[in-house]
Amino acid sequence: FLFIAQLIKLQALREARDELRLVSDSLDPGIVDLAMLIGTLRSRLEKRLGHHGLRFEWAVRAVPTPDHLQAHHFLHVLRIAQEAITNVIKHAGAKIVRVATHVDGPYVVLEISDDGCGLGAGQGGRGLKNMSRRAQEISAELDVVDTGAGTRVRLKIPRTLEAQTAAPAATL
């Protein structure tokens, strides 16, 4: 029993260390674009995903960094991605998690999807609400949808604030 308690403590310490590194990464002045930022998340999570039997598909491409994002906004982007991936680990029963970036007209898009069970009726707890709040903080739109073949989280960040035609929205 003592051994199991020590393993749990060790895991908690590792997770706390990873959290500190994530915050530190988001504030690193050397990180100047979204692909580099999301790359730091990959290096932090890839091993964890493997331990949970998930295959990580990476389709992050160089995309322009929205001109209104400042260093302190990067933490919101990382936290949204981290929460989406944590939800896959905890709830989806997925085998694959895919992280992608691309440009869609006036938006830079970060997309996290899985091949799991999708959103169940009535799902949408505190994590999804926090993701929505963080998206609003960076003037972005957040869509979380059940695709019928898993879940897709899409964060659409306007490249410029002038490009945003409507108030930020969240669809959960």
mmCIF file of C-alpha atoms in Angstrom:
data_model
loop_
_atom_site.group_PDB
_atom_site.id
_atom_site.type_symbol
_atom_site.label_atom_id
_atom_site.label_comp_id
_atom_site.label_asym_id
_atom_site.label_seq_id
_atom_site.Cartn_x
_atom_site.Cartn_y
_atom_site.Cartn_z
ATOM 1 C CA PHE A 1 0.000 0.000 0.000
ATOM 2 C CA LEU A 2 2.826 2.391 0.870
ATOM 3 C CA PHE A 3 4.457 1.699 -2.497
ATOM 4 C CA ILE A 4 1.244 2.597 -4.364
ATOM 5 C CA ALA A 5 0.915 5.821 -2.358
ATOM 6 C CA GLN A 6 4.494 6.739 -3.255
ATOM 7 C CA LEU A 7 3.814 6.067 -6.943
ATOM 8 C CA ILE A 8 0.753 8.316 -6.809
ATOM 9 C CA LYS A 9 2.803 11.074 -5.153
ATOM 10 C CA LEU A 10 5.525 10.700 -7.747
ATOM 11 C CA GLN A 11 2.988 10.972 -10.563
ATOM 12 C CA ALA A 12 1.484 14.093 -8.967
ATOM 13 C CA LEU A 13 4.942 15.652 -8.712
ATOM 14 C CA ARG A 14 5.657 14.855 -12.366
ATOM 15 C CA GLU A 15 2.364 16.438 -13.421
ATOM 16 C CA ALA A 16 3.112 19.549 -11.342
ATOM 17 C CA ARG A 17 6.561 19.777 -12.948
ATOM 18 C CA ASP A 18 5.011 19.472 -16.402
ATOM 19 C CA GLU A 19 2.493 22.210 -15.539
ATOM 20 C CA LEU A 20 5.306 24.552 -14.492
ATOM 21 C CA ARG A 21 7.184 23.808 -17.688
ATOM 22 C CA LEU A 22 4.077 24.500 -19.750
ATOM 23 C CA VAL A 23 3.589 27.897 -18.101
ATOM 24 C CA SER A 24 7.278 28.642 -18.511
ATOM 25 C CA ASP A 25 7.126 27.676 -22.200
ATOM 26 C CA SER A 26 4.184 29.990 -22.800
ATOM 27 C CA LEU A 27 6.108 32.925 -21.373
ATOM 28 C CA ASP A 28 9.344 32.202 -23.219
ATOM 29 C CA PRO A 29 10.199 35.308 -25.282
ATOM 30 C CA GLY A 30 12.002 33.044 -27.764
ATOM 31 C CA ILE A 31 8.692 31.480 -28.794
ATOM 32 C CA VAL A 32 7.401 33.769 -31.493
ATOM 33 C CA ASP A 33 4.895 31.702 -33.429
ATOM 34 C CA LEU A 34 2.023 29.308 -32.832
ATOM 35 C CA ALA A 35 3.658 26.270 -34.451
ATOM 36 C CA MET A 36 6.640 26.617 -32.124
ATOM 37 C CA LEU A 37 4.305 27.100 -29.163
ATOM 38 C CA ILE A 38 2.231 24.022 -29.979
ATOM 39 C CA GLY A 39 5.488 22.119 -30.548
ATOM 40 C CA THR A 40 6.370 22.655 -26.889
ATOM 41 C CA LEU A 41 3.087 20.999 -25.965
ATOM 42 C CA ARG A 42 3.922 18.037 -28.178
ATOM 43 C CA SER A 43 7.213 17.465 -26.439
ATOM 44 C CA ARG A 44 5.442 17.562 -23.072
ATOM 45 C CA LEU A 45 2.526 15.275 -23.947
ATOM 46 C CA GLU A 46 3.741 12.726 -26.473
ATOM 47 C CA LYS A 47 5.115 10.315 -23.865
ATOM 48 C CA ARG A 48 1.985 10.677 -21.706
ATOM 49 C CA LEU A 49 -0.232 9.850 -24.677
ATOM 50 C CA GLY A 50 1.842 6.768 -25.412
ATOM 51 C CA HIS A 51 1.416 5.564 -21.828
ATOM 52 C CA HIS A 52 -2.341 5.744 -22.364
ATOM 53 C CA GLY A 53 -2.134 3.761 -25.594
ATOM 54 C CA LEU A 54 -2.892 6.747 -27.829
ATOM 55 C CA ARG A 55 -1.216 7.367 -31.143
ATOM 56 C CA PHE A 56 -0.334 11.010 -31.728
ATOM 57 C CA GLU A 57 -0.843 12.377 -35.248
ATOM 58 C CA TRP A 58 0.886 15.682 -35.767
ATOM 59 C CA ALA A 59 -0.154 18.011 -38.604
ATOM 60 C CA VAL A 60 1.048 21.314 -37.201
ATOM 61 C CA ARG A 61 2.238 23.602 -39.961
ATOM 62 C CA ALA A 62 3.761 27.041 -39.859
ATOM 63 C CA VAL A 63 0.924 29.528 -39.602
ATOM 64 C CA PRO A 64 1.041 33.283 -39.085
ATOM 65 C CA THR A 65 0.813 34.367 -35.481
ATOM 66 C CA PRO A 66 -2.236 36.623 -35.027
ATOM 67 C CA ASP A 67 -1.026 40.175 -34.567
ATOM 68 C CA HIS A 68 -3.016 40.783 -31.391
ATOM 69 C CA LEU A 69 -1.592 37.795 -29.497
ATOM 70 C CA GLN A 70 0.990 38.718 -26.928
ATOM 71 C CA ALA A 71 3.169 36.394 -24.896
ATOM 72 C CA HIS A 72 0.677 36.170 -22.021
ATOM 73 C CA HIS A 73 -2.062 35.077 -24.475
ATOM 74 C CA PHE A 74 -0.037 32.036 -25.501
ATOM 75 C CA LEU A 75 -0.828 30.353 -22.185
ATOM 76 C CA HIS A 76 -4.548 30.438 -23.096
ATOM 77 C CA VAL A 77 -3.837 28.657 -26.385
ATOM 78 C CA LEU A 78 -1.732 26.025 -24.624
ATOM 79 C CA ARG A 79 -4.333 25.480 -21.908
ATOM 80 C CA ILE A 80 -7.124 25.019 -24.442
ATOM 81 C CA ALA A 81 -5.035 22.436 -26.300
ATOM 82 C CA GLN A 82 -4.011 20.754 -23.050
ATOM 83 C CA GLU A 83 -7.612 20.505 -21.830
ATOM 84 C CA ALA A 84 -8.753 19.081 -25.170
ATOM 85 C CA ILE A 85 -6.042 16.412 -25.046
ATOM 86 C CA THR A 86 -6.745 15.660 -21.380
ATOM 87 C CA ASN A 87 -10.405 15.134 -22.280
ATOM 88 C CA VAL A 88 -9.350 12.634 -24.945
ATOM 89 C CA ILE A 89 -7.269 10.728 -22.393
ATOM 90 C CA LYS A 90 -9.945 10.729 -19.686
ATOM 91 C CA HIS A 91 -13.208 10.386 -21.581
ATOM 92 C CA ALA A 92 -12.909 9.477 -25.260
ATOM 93 C CA GLY A 93 -11.709 5.893 -25.283
ATOM 94 C CA ALA A 94 -9.811 6.917 -28.408
ATOM 95 C CA LYS A 95 -6.867 5.289 -30.130
ATOM 96 C CA ILE A 96 -5.725 8.393 -32.047
ATOM 97 C CA VAL A 97 -5.449 12.064 -31.137
ATOM 98 C CA ARG A 98 -4.644 14.475 -33.955
ATOM 99 C CA VAL A 99 -3.310 18.015 -33.566
ATOM 100 C CA ALA A 100 -3.336 20.277 -36.617
ATOM 101 C CA THR A 101 -2.975 23.925 -37.542
ATOM 102 C CA HIS A 102 -3.975 25.699 -40.720
ATOM 103 C CA VAL A 103 -5.199 29.000 -42.078
ATOM 104 C CA ASP A 104 -8.897 29.369 -42.887
ATOM 105 C CA GLY A 105 -9.437 32.760 -44.520
ATOM 106 C CA PRO A 106 -8.964 35.435 -41.848
ATOM 107 C CA TYR A 107 -8.388 32.824 -39.114
ATOM 108 C CA VAL A 108 -5.539 30.738 -37.808
ATOM 109 C CA VAL A 109 -7.004 27.422 -36.699
ATOM 110 C CA LEU A 110 -5.812 24.965 -34.074
ATOM 111 C CA GLU A 111 -7.689 21.695 -34.245
ATOM 112 C CA ILE A 112 -7.558 18.738 -31.880
ATOM 113 C CA SER A 113 -9.576 15.683 -32.834
ATOM 114 C CA ASP A 114 -9.878 12.076 -31.814
ATOM 115 C CA ASP A 115 -11.469 8.827 -32.966
ATOM 116 C CA GLY A 116 -13.190 8.142 -29.659
ATOM 117 C CA CYS A 117 -16.767 7.861 -28.503
ATOM 118 C CA GLY A 118 -17.671 11.514 -29.076
ATOM 119 C CA LEU A 119 -19.582 13.763 -26.750
ATOM 120 C CA GLY A 120 -22.255 12.108 -24.695
ATOM 121 C CA ALA A 121 -25.552 13.797 -23.965
ATOM 122 C CA GLY A 122 -25.201 16.370 -21.226
ATOM 123 C CA GLN A 123 -21.406 16.509 -21.404
ATOM 124 C CA GLY A 124 -19.757 19.847 -21.003
ATOM 125 C CA GLY A 125 -18.237 20.329 -17.605
ATOM 126 C CA ARG A 126 -15.899 22.836 -16.065
ATOM 127 C CA GLY A 127 -13.047 22.061 -18.482
ATOM 128 C CA LEU A 128 -15.091 22.997 -21.548
ATOM 129 C CA LYS A 129 -16.331 26.160 -19.841
ATOM 130 C CA ASN A 130 -12.751 27.129 -19.033
ATOM 131 C CA MET A 131 -11.751 26.492 -22.647
ATOM 132 C CA SER A 132 -14.565 28.776 -23.810
ATOM 133 C CA ARG A 133 -13.553 31.511 -21.384
ATOM 134 C CA ARG A 134 -9.934 31.294 -22.496
ATOM 135 C CA ALA A 135 -10.984 31.513 -26.153
ATOM 136 C CA GLN A 136 -12.921 34.692 -25.403
ATOM 137 C CA GLU A 137 -9.851 36.148 -23.654
ATOM 138 C CA ILE A 138 -7.928 35.929 -26.943
ATOM 139 C CA SER A 139 -10.864 37.030 -29.137
ATOM 140 C CA ALA A 140 -11.143 33.544 -30.639
ATOM 141 C CA GLU A 141 -14.003 31.214 -31.472
ATOM 142 C CA LEU A 142 -14.163 27.752 -29.943
ATOM 143 C CA ASP A 143 -16.194 24.929 -31.444
ATOM 144 C CA VAL A 144 -16.445 21.534 -29.779
ATOM 145 C CA VAL A 145 -18.394 19.056 -31.859
ATOM 146 C CA ASP A 146 -19.216 15.384 -31.936
ATOM 147 C CA THR A 147 -18.267 14.350 -35.466
ATOM 148 C CA GLY A 148 -19.931 10.966 -35.262
ATOM 149 C CA ALA A 149 -16.449 9.440 -35.391
ATOM 150 C CA GLY A 150 -15.026 11.207 -32.346
ATOM 151 C CA THR A 151 -14.746 14.749 -31.056
ATOM 152 C CA ARG A 152 -13.230 17.803 -32.717
ATOM 153 C CA VAL A 153 -12.109 20.902 -30.839
ATOM 154 C CA ARG A 154 -11.470 23.829 -33.155
ATOM 155 C CA LEU A 155 -9.968 27.108 -31.962
ATOM 156 C CA LYS A 156 -10.292 29.846 -34.594
ATOM 157 C CA ILE A 157 -8.124 32.856 -33.834
ATOM 158 C CA PRO A 158 -8.584 35.926 -36.028
ATOM 159 C CA ARG A 159 -5.337 36.897 -37.747
ATOM 160 C CA THR A 160 -6.180 40.506 -36.980
ATOM 161 C CA LEU A 161 -8.880 41.857 -34.718
ATOM 162 C CA GLU A 162 -10.300 43.769 -37.687
ATOM 163 C CA ALA A 163 -10.815 40.418 -39.447
ATOM 164 C CA GLN A 164 -13.200 39.312 -36.767
ATOM 165 C CA THR A 165 -16.666 39.916 -38.165
ATOM 166 C CA ALA A 166 -18.681 38.779 -35.171
ATOM 167 C CA ALA A 167 -18.247 38.601 -31.447
ATOM 168 C CA PRO A 168 -16.274 35.576 -30.266
ATOM 169 C CA ALA A 169 -18.509 32.582 -29.942
ATOM 170 C CA ALA A 170 -18.313 29.207 -28.351
ATOM 171 C CA THR A 171 -20.257 26.189 -29.461
ATOM 172 C CA LEU A 172 -20.235 23.363 -26.966
#
